[in-house]
CSV table of C-alpha atoms and ligand atoms in Angstrom, one decimal:
chain,number,residue,atom,x,y,z
A,1,MET,CA,14.5,24.0,27.3
A,2,GLU,CA,11.1,25.2,28.5
A,3,GLU,CA,11.2,28.0,26.0
A,4,ASN,CA,11.9,25.6,23.1
A,5,THR,CA,8.9,23.4,23.8
A,6,GLN,CA,6.6,26.4,23.6
A,7,LYS,CA,7.8,27.4,20.1
A,8,LYS,CA,6.4,26.1,16.9
A,9,SER,CA,8.3,25.1,13.8
A,10,GLY,CA,7.6,23.4,10.6
A,11,PHE,CA,7.4,23.4,6.8
A,12,VAL,CA,4.8,25.1,4.6
A,13,THR,CA,4.4,24.8,0.8
A,14,LEU,CA,2.9,27.4,-1.5
A,15,ILE,CA,1.2,25.7,-4.4
A,16,GLY,CA,-1.2,26.7,-7.2
A,17,ARG,CA,-1.5,27.5,-10.9
A,18,PRO,CA,1.2,29.5,-12.6
A,19,ASN,CA,1.0,33.3,-12.0
A,20,VAL,CA,-1.3,33.3,-9.0
A,21,GLY,CA,1.3,35.1,-6.8
A,22,LYS,CA,3.0,32.3,-4.9
A,23,SER,CA,6.5,33.8,-5.1
A,24,THR,CA,5.2,37.4,-4.4
A,25,LEU,CA,3.4,36.1,-1.3
A,26,MET,CA,6.4,34.2,0.0
A,27,ASN,CA,8.6,37.2,-0.4
A,28,HIS,CA,6.1,39.4,1.5
A,29,LEU,CA,5.7,36.8,4.3
A,30,ILE,CA,9.4,36.7,5.0
A,31,GLY,CA,9.9,40.4,4.3
A,32,GLN,CA,12.7,40.0,1.7
A,33,LYS,CA,12.8,39.3,-2.0
A,34,ILE,CA,14.3,35.9,-2.5
A,35,ALA,CA,12.1,34.3,-5.2
A,36,ILE,CA,11.9,36.0,-8.5
A,37,THR,CA,8.5,37.1,-9.8
A,38,SER,CA,7.1,38.3,-13.1
A,39,ASP,CA,3.8,38.7,-14.9
A,40,LYS,CA,4.7,35.7,-17.2
A,41,PRO,CA,3.4,32.3,-16.1
A,42,GLN,CA,6.0,29.6,-15.2
A,43,THR,CA,8.5,32.0,-13.6
A,44,THR,CA,9.5,29.7,-10.8
A,45,ARG,CA,11.2,26.5,-11.9
A,46,ASN,CA,12.6,25.0,-8.8
A,47,ARG,CA,11.7,24.7,-5.2
A,48,ILE,CA,12.8,27.8,-3.3
A,49,GLN,CA,13.2,27.4,0.4
A,50,THR,CA,13.1,30.4,2.8
A,51,VAL,CA,12.9,30.7,6.6
A,52,TYR,CA,10.8,33.1,8.7
A,53,THR,CA,11.5,33.3,12.4
A,54,ASP,CA,9.8,35.3,15.2
A,55,GLU,CA,8.9,34.9,18.8
A,56,ARG,CA,6.2,32.4,17.9
A,57,GLY,CA,8.7,30.0,16.2
A,58,GLN,CA,9.9,29.2,12.7
A,59,ILE,CA,8.2,28.7,9.4
A,60,ILE,CA,10.1,27.1,6.5
A,61,PHE,CA,8.4,28.1,3.3
A,62,LEU,CA,8.7,26.2,0.1
A,63,ASP,CA,7.8,28.2,-3.0
A,64,THR,CA,7.1,25.9,-5.9
A,65,PRO,CA,6.6,26.1,-9.7
A,66,GLY,CA,3.0,26.6,-10.9
A,67,ILE,CA,1.1,23.4,-11.5
A,68,HIS,CA,0.3,23.3,-15.2
A,69,LYS,CA,-0.1,20.9,-18.2
A,70,ALA,CA,3.5,20.2,-19.1
A,71,LYS,CA,4.5,20.6,-22.7
A,72,ASN,CA,8.2,19.5,-22.3
A,73,LYS,CA,10.5,17.8,-19.9
A,74,LEU,CA,11.2,21.0,-18.0
A,75,GLY,CA,7.5,21.4,-17.5
A,76,GLU,CA,7.2,17.9,-16.2
A,77,TYR,CA,10.1,18.4,-13.8
A,78,MET,CA,8.5,21.6,-12.5
A,79,VAL,CA,5.1,20.0,-11.8
A,80,THR,CA,6.9,17.1,-10.1
A,81,VAL,CA,8.9,19.4,-7.9
A,82,ALA,CA,5.7,21.2,-6.9
A,83,GLU,CA,3.5,18.2,-6.2
A,84,ARG,CA,6.2,16.4,-4.3
A,85,THR,CA,6.2,19.1,-1.6
A,86,LEU,CA,2.6,18.1,-0.7
A,87,THR,CA,3.8,15.1,1.3
A,88,GLU,CA,6.7,16.9,2.9
A,89,VAL,CA,5.1,19.7,4.8
A,90,ASP,CA,3.0,20.5,7.9
A,91,VAL,CA,0.7,23.0,6.2
A,92,ILE,CA,-0.2,23.6,2.5
A,93,LEU,CA,-1.1,27.0,1.2
A,94,TRP,CA,-3.2,26.7,-2.0
A,95,LEU,CA,-3.2,30.0,-3.8
A,96,VAL,CA,-6.0,30.9,-6.3
A,97,GLU,CA,-7.1,33.9,-8.3
A,98,PRO,CA,-10.1,35.9,-7.0
A,99,SER,CA,-12.7,34.2,-9.2
A,100,THR,CA,-15.8,32.0,-8.9
A,101,PHE,CA,-14.6,30.0,-11.9
A,102,ILE,CA,-12.9,26.8,-11.0
A,103,GLY,CA,-11.2,25.4,-14.0
A,104,ALA,CA,-9.6,22.0,-14.9
A,105,GLY,CA,-6.3,23.3,-13.5
A,106,GLU,CA,-7.8,24.0,-10.1
A,107,ARG,CA,-9.7,20.7,-10.1
A,108,HIS,CA,-6.5,18.8,-10.7
A,109,ILE,CA,-4.9,20.5,-7.7
A,110,ALA,CA,-7.9,19.8,-5.6
A,111,GLU,CA,-7.6,16.1,-6.5
A,112,GLN,CA,-4.0,16.0,-5.2
A,113,LEU,CA,-5.0,17.8,-2.1
A,114,ASN,CA,-7.8,15.5,-1.3
A,115,LYS,CA,-5.3,12.6,-1.2
A,116,VAL,CA,-3.3,14.1,1.7
A,117,LYS,CA,-4.2,14.7,5.3
A,118,THR,CA,-2.1,17.8,5.8
A,119,PRO,CA,-4.1,21.0,6.7
A,120,VAL,CA,-4.8,23.1,3.6
A,121,ILE,CA,-5.3,26.9,3.8
A,122,LEU,CA,-7.0,28.3,0.7
A,123,VAL,CA,-5.5,31.7,-0.1
A,124,ILE,CA,-7.6,33.8,-2.4
A,125,ASN,CA,-4.9,36.2,-3.6
A,126,LYS,CA,-5.0,39.5,-5.5
A,127,ILE,CA,-8.1,40.9,-3.6
A,128,ASP,CA,-6.8,44.4,-4.4
A,129,THR,CA,-8.1,43.8,-7.9
A,130,VAL,CA,-11.6,43.1,-6.7
A,131,LYS,CA,-13.8,46.2,-7.0
A,132,LYS,CA,-16.7,45.2,-4.8
A,133,GLN,CA,-15.6,43.6,-1.5
A,134,GLU,CA,-18.9,41.6,-1.3
A,135,GLU,CA,-17.7,39.7,-4.3
A,136,ILE,CA,-15.0,38.0,-2.1
A,137,LEU,CA,-17.8,36.1,-0.4
A,138,THR,CA,-18.9,34.6,-3.7
A,139,PHE,CA,-15.3,33.4,-4.3
A,140,ILE,CA,-15.2,31.8,-0.9
A,141,ASP,CA,-18.6,30.2,-1.5
A,142,ALA,CA,-17.4,28.8,-4.9
A,143,TYR,CA,-14.4,27.2,-3.3
A,144,LYS,CA,-15.5,26.1,0.1
A,145,ASP,CA,-16.6,22.6,-0.8
A,146,VAL,CA,-13.8,21.8,-3.3
A,147,CYS,CA,-11.6,20.5,-0.5
A,148,GLN,CA,-11.8,20.3,3.2
A,149,PHE,CA,-10.1,23.5,4.0
A,150,ALA,CA,-8.6,24.3,7.4
A,151,GLU,CA,-9.0,28.0,6.7
A,152,ILE,CA,-9.9,30.3,3.8
A,153,VAL,CA,-8.0,33.6,3.7
A,154,PRO,CA,-8.6,36.3,1.1
A,155,LEU,CA,-5.6,38.6,0.9
A,156,SER,CA,-3.3,40.7,-1.3
A,157,ALA,CA,0.3,39.6,-1.4
A,158,LEU,CA,1.3,42.6,-3.4
A,159,LYS,CA,-0.3,45.2,-1.1
A,160,ASP,CA,0.4,43.2,2.1
A,161,ARG,CA,-3.3,43.0,3.0
A,162,ASN,CA,-4.2,40.2,5.5
A,163,THR,CA,-0.7,38.7,5.3
A,164,ASP,CA,-0.2,39.0,9.1
A,165,LEU,CA,-3.4,37.1,9.6
A,166,LEU,CA,-2.1,34.3,7.3
A,167,THR,CA,1.1,34.0,9.3
A,168,GLU,CA,-1.0,33.8,12.5
A,169,LEU,CA,-3.0,31.0,11.0
A,170,ILE,CA,0.0,29.1,9.8
A,171,PHE,CA,1.4,29.1,13.3
A,172,LYS,CA,-1.9,27.8,14.6
A,173,TYR,CA,-1.4,24.6,12.5
A,174,LEU,CA,2.3,24.1,13.0
A,175,PRO,CA,3.6,21.5,15.5
A,176,TYR,CA,5.6,22.5,18.6
A,177,GLY,CA,9.3,21.7,18.3
A,178,PRO,CA,12.8,23.0,18.0
A,179,GLN,CA,13.9,25.3,15.2
A,180,PHE,CA,15.5,23.8,12.1
A,181,TYR,CA,17.6,26.8,11.2
A,182,ASP,CA,19.3,29.5,13.3
A,183,GLU,CA,17.2,32.7,13.4
A,184,ASP,CA,19.4,34.7,11.0
A,185,THR,CA,18.9,32.2,8.2
A,186,VAL,CA,16.6,33.5,5.4
A,187,THR,CA,17.3,31.0,2.7
A,188,ASP,CA,19.6,28.2,1.8
A,189,GLN,CA,19.8,29.2,-1.9
A,190,PRO,CA,23.4,29.6,-2.8
A,191,MET,CA,24.4,33.2,-3.9
A,192,ARG,CA,25.3,31.8,-7.4
A,193,GLN,CA,21.8,30.6,-7.9
A,194,ILE,CA,20.2,33.8,-6.6
A,195,ALA,CA,22.4,35.8,-9.1
A,196,ALA,CA,21.3,33.5,-12.0
A,197,GLU,CA,17.7,33.8,-11.0
A,198,LEU,CA,17.9,37.6,-10.8
A,199,ILE,CA,19.3,37.7,-14.3
A,200,ARG,CA,16.5,35.4,-15.5
A,201,GLU,CA,14.0,37.7,-13.9
A,202,LYS,CA,15.2,40.8,-15.7
A,203,ALA,CA,15.1,38.8,-19.0
A,204,LEU,CA,11.6,37.6,-18.2
A,205,ARG,CA,10.4,41.1,-17.4
A,206,LEU,CA,12.1,42.9,-20.4
A,207,LEU,CA,11.4,40.3,-23.1
A,208,ASP,CA,8.0,39.5,-24.7
A,209,ASP,CA,6.2,36.5,-26.1
A,210,GLU,CA,7.6,33.0,-26.1
A,211,ILE,CA,11.2,33.9,-25.6
A,212,PRO,CA,11.3,34.1,-21.8
A,213,HIS,CA,10.0,30.6,-21.5
A,214,GLY,CA,13.0,29.2,-23.4
A,215,ILE,CA,15.6,31.0,-21.3
A,216,ALA,CA,18.0,29.5,-18.7
A,217,VAL,CA,20.8,31.4,-17.0
A,218,VAL,CA,24.1,29.8,-16.1
A,219,ILE,CA,26.8,31.5,-13.9
A,220,GLU,CA,30.0,30.6,-15.7
A,221,GLN,CA,32.3,32.3,-13.2
A,222,MET,CA,32.0,34.2,-9.9
A,223,LYS,CA,35.2,35.5,-8.4
A,224,GLU,CA,35.8,38.0,-5.6
A,225,ARG,CA,38.6,40.6,-6.0
A,226,LYS,CA,40.9,41.6,-3.2
A,227,ASN,CA,38.9,44.8,-2.6
A,228,GLY,CA,35.7,42.8,-2.2
A,229,MET,CA,34.3,43.5,-5.7
A,230,MET,CA,32.7,40.6,-7.5
A,231,ASP,CA,33.3,39.6,-11.1
A,232,ILE,CA,30.4,37.5,-12.5
A,233,GLU,CA,30.2,36.0,-15.9
A,234,ALA,CA,26.9,34.5,-17.0
A,235,SER,CA,25.3,33.0,-20.1
A,236,ILE,CA,21.7,33.5,-21.1
A,237,VAL,CA,20.7,30.3,-22.9
A,238,CYS,CA,17.9,30.4,-25.4
A,239,GLU,CA,16.4,28.0,-27.9
A,240,ARG,CA,16.8,29.8,-31.3
A,241,GLU,CA,19.2,32.0,-33.3
A,242,SER,CA,16.3,34.4,-33.8
A,243,HIS,CA,15.8,34.6,-30.0
A,244,LYS,CA,19.4,35.3,-29.5
A,245,GLY,CA,19.2,38.3,-31.8
A,246,ILE,CA,16.2,39.7,-29.8
A,247,ILE,CA,17.9,39.1,-26.4
A,248,ILE,CA,21.0,40.9,-27.6
A,249,GLY,CA,18.9,43.7,-29.2
A,250,LYS,CA,19.9,46.5,-31.6
A,251,GLY,CA,23.6,47.2,-31.0
A,252,GLY,CA,23.5,45.1,-27.8
A,253,SER,CA,20.9,47.4,-26.2
A,254,MET,CA,18.6,44.7,-24.7
A,255,LEU,CA,21.4,42.7,-23.2
A,256,LYS,CA,22.8,45.9,-21.8
A,257,ARG,CA,19.4,46.7,-20.1
A,258,ILE,CA,19.1,43.2,-18.7
A,259,GLY,CA,22.7,43.5,-17.4
A,260,ILE,CA,22.2,46.9,-15.8
A,261,GLU,CA,19.0,45.9,-14.0
A,262,ALA,CA,20.3,42.5,-12.8
A,263,ARG,CA,23.6,44.1,-11.6
A,264,LYS,CA,21.8,46.6,-9.4
A,265,GLU,CA,19.9,43.9,-7.6
A,266,ILE,CA,22.8,41.5,-7.3
A,267,GLU,CA,24.8,44.3,-5.8
A,268,ASN,CA,22.1,45.0,-3.2
A,269,MET,CA,21.9,41.3,-2.4
A,270,MET,CA,25.7,40.8,-2.1
A,271,GLU,CA,26.2,44.3,-0.6
A,272,THR,CA,29.2,44.8,-2.8
A,273,GLN,CA,30.1,46.2,-6.2
A,274,VAL,CA,29.6,43.8,-9.1
A,275,ASN,CA,31.0,43.6,-12.5
A,276,LEU,CA,28.6,41.6,-14.6
A,277,GLN,CA,29.3,40.2,-18.0
A,278,LEU,CA,26.6,38.5,-20.0
A,279,TRP,CA,26.7,36.2,-23.0
A,280,VAL,CA,24.0,34.6,-25.1
A,281,LYS,CA,24.1,31.0,-26.2
A,282,VAL,CA,21.7,28.9,-28.3
A,283,ARG,CA,20.9,25.4,-27.2
A,284,LYS,CA,18.1,24.0,-29.4
A,285,GLU,CA,15.3,22.2,-27.5
A,286,TRP,CA,17.2,22.3,-24.2
A,287,ARG,CA,13.9,22.0,-22.4
A,288,ASP,CA,13.5,18.5,-23.6
A,289,SER,CA,17.1,17.4,-22.8
A,290,GLU,CA,17.7,15.9,-19.4
A,291,LEU,CA,21.4,16.6,-19.8
A,292,TYR,CA,21.1,20.3,-20.5
A,293,MET,CA,18.4,20.7,-17.9
A,294,LYS,CA,20.7,19.2,-15.3
A,295,ASN,CA,23.5,21.6,-16.4
A,296,TYR,CA,21.2,24.5,-16.0
A,297,GLY,CA,20.1,23.6,-12.5
A,298,TYR,CA,17.0,21.6,-13.1
A,299,ASN,CA,18.3,18.6,-11.5
A,300,GLY,CA,17.1,15.1,-12.5
A,301,LYS,CA,17.5,14.1,-8.8
A,302,GLU,CA,14.2,15.8,-7.9
A,303,ILE,CA,12.2,13.5,-10.2
B,1,GTP,N1,-2.7,42.9,-8.2
B,1,GTP,C1,-2.0,42.0,-7.6
B,1,GTP,N2,-1.0,41.3,-8.3
B,1,GTP,C2,-0.3,40.4,-7.7
B,1,GTP,C3,-0.6,40.0,-6.4
B,1,GTP,N3,0.3,39.0,-6.1
B,1,GTP,C4,1.0,38.8,-7.2
B,1,GTP,N4,0.7,39.6,-8.2
B,1,GTP,C5,1.2,39.7,-9.5
B,1,GTP,O1,1.0,38.5,-10.2
B,1,GTP,C6,2.1,38.2,-11.1
B,1,GTP,C7,2.6,36.8,-10.8
B,1,GTP,O2,3.3,36.8,-9.5
B,1,GTP,P1,4.3,35.6,-9.1
B,1,GTP,O3,4.5,35.8,-7.6
B,1,GTP,O4,5.4,35.6,-10.0
B,1,GTP,O5,3.4,34.4,-9.3
B,1,GTP,P2,3.7,32.8,-9.1
B,1,GTP,O6,2.5,32.1,-8.7
B,1,GTP,O7,4.9,32.7,-8.3
B,1,GTP,O8,4.0,32.4,-10.6
B,1,GTP,P3,4.8,31.1,-11.2
B,1,GTP,O9,6.2,31.1,-10.5
B,1,GTP,O10,4.9,31.4,-12.6
B,1,GTP,O11,4.0,29.9,-10.9
B,1,GTP,C8,3.1,39.3,-10.9
B,1,GTP,O12,3.0,40.2,-11.9
B,1,GTP,C9,2.7,39.8,-9.5
B,1,GTP,O13,3.1,41.2,-9.4
B,1,GTP,C10,-1.6,40.7,-5.7
B,1,GTP,O14,-1.9,40.5,-4.5
B,1,GTP,N5,-2.3,41.6,-6.4
B,2,MG,MG1,6.7,31.8,-8.7
């Protein structure tokens, strides 16, 4: 009883423009890869919840889609998912690129943040890309009056620089209280969803241009054999016949690469052998169809 009241626990959202490193940071903070990442913007499409527990207490992280100017229903859904978390958490992490330039995208986010009373920690990510360390002070200076920040933390998610300090600061602003999850919980994402996301990540990383943005992955079947091996059948959905050809590749070579890379990671995650079969389907304009979006896991309920 006494021990419980001394521990802290609460919810923390990671928000920011696409590609600033939200998912990379969350994975590093919890010490495990749960959210997929890529160098293409708009990688994350749903809220991904993970749990970090140590002797200080428990942090429940919400990784969110990048806030951007939506061009279709899927984009609108993603931005809604992200902005909605702002009112549901105890601490907000706003991630930005290491730059003195504050664009319209950042200003829009700042406006949202100025409407809530929740403590905001500004995270200036990717400082490993900054040549002169003095420059970091100019970024802090450019941002410091944009919002009332509780803290400003320059760090590198990728190189794990200053991430321990960030965890320390998050605990500082969390309320005391009992844990929401048992300490072994890392995520509440179902295995099916993680498998679909890992396939989408490989497609995102291996394909170029506009194709990745129009891709969704659906697990059609997932069955365990008596010996523990998993059979997974999944479809990669794209928007055009021409895209389908590129995803399949010459003699099926691209689809094979996506399959091999995804299978390796799914096997690691599930700690068992996996037999993965991939298909490619075309669904024109699915990103503007609520019905298809719902079928592919972008649930209308969130809006
Ligand atoms: N150099 C460097 N690159 C980083 C760092 N953090 C993330 N990245 C890279 O930035 C790219 C985007 O990372 P993500 O974690 O997918 O970014 P995100 O903010 O989740 O993006 P969306 O889901 O699209 O909104 C990837 O190529 C990462 O490897 C960092 O600290 N330093
Ligand atoms: Mg992301």
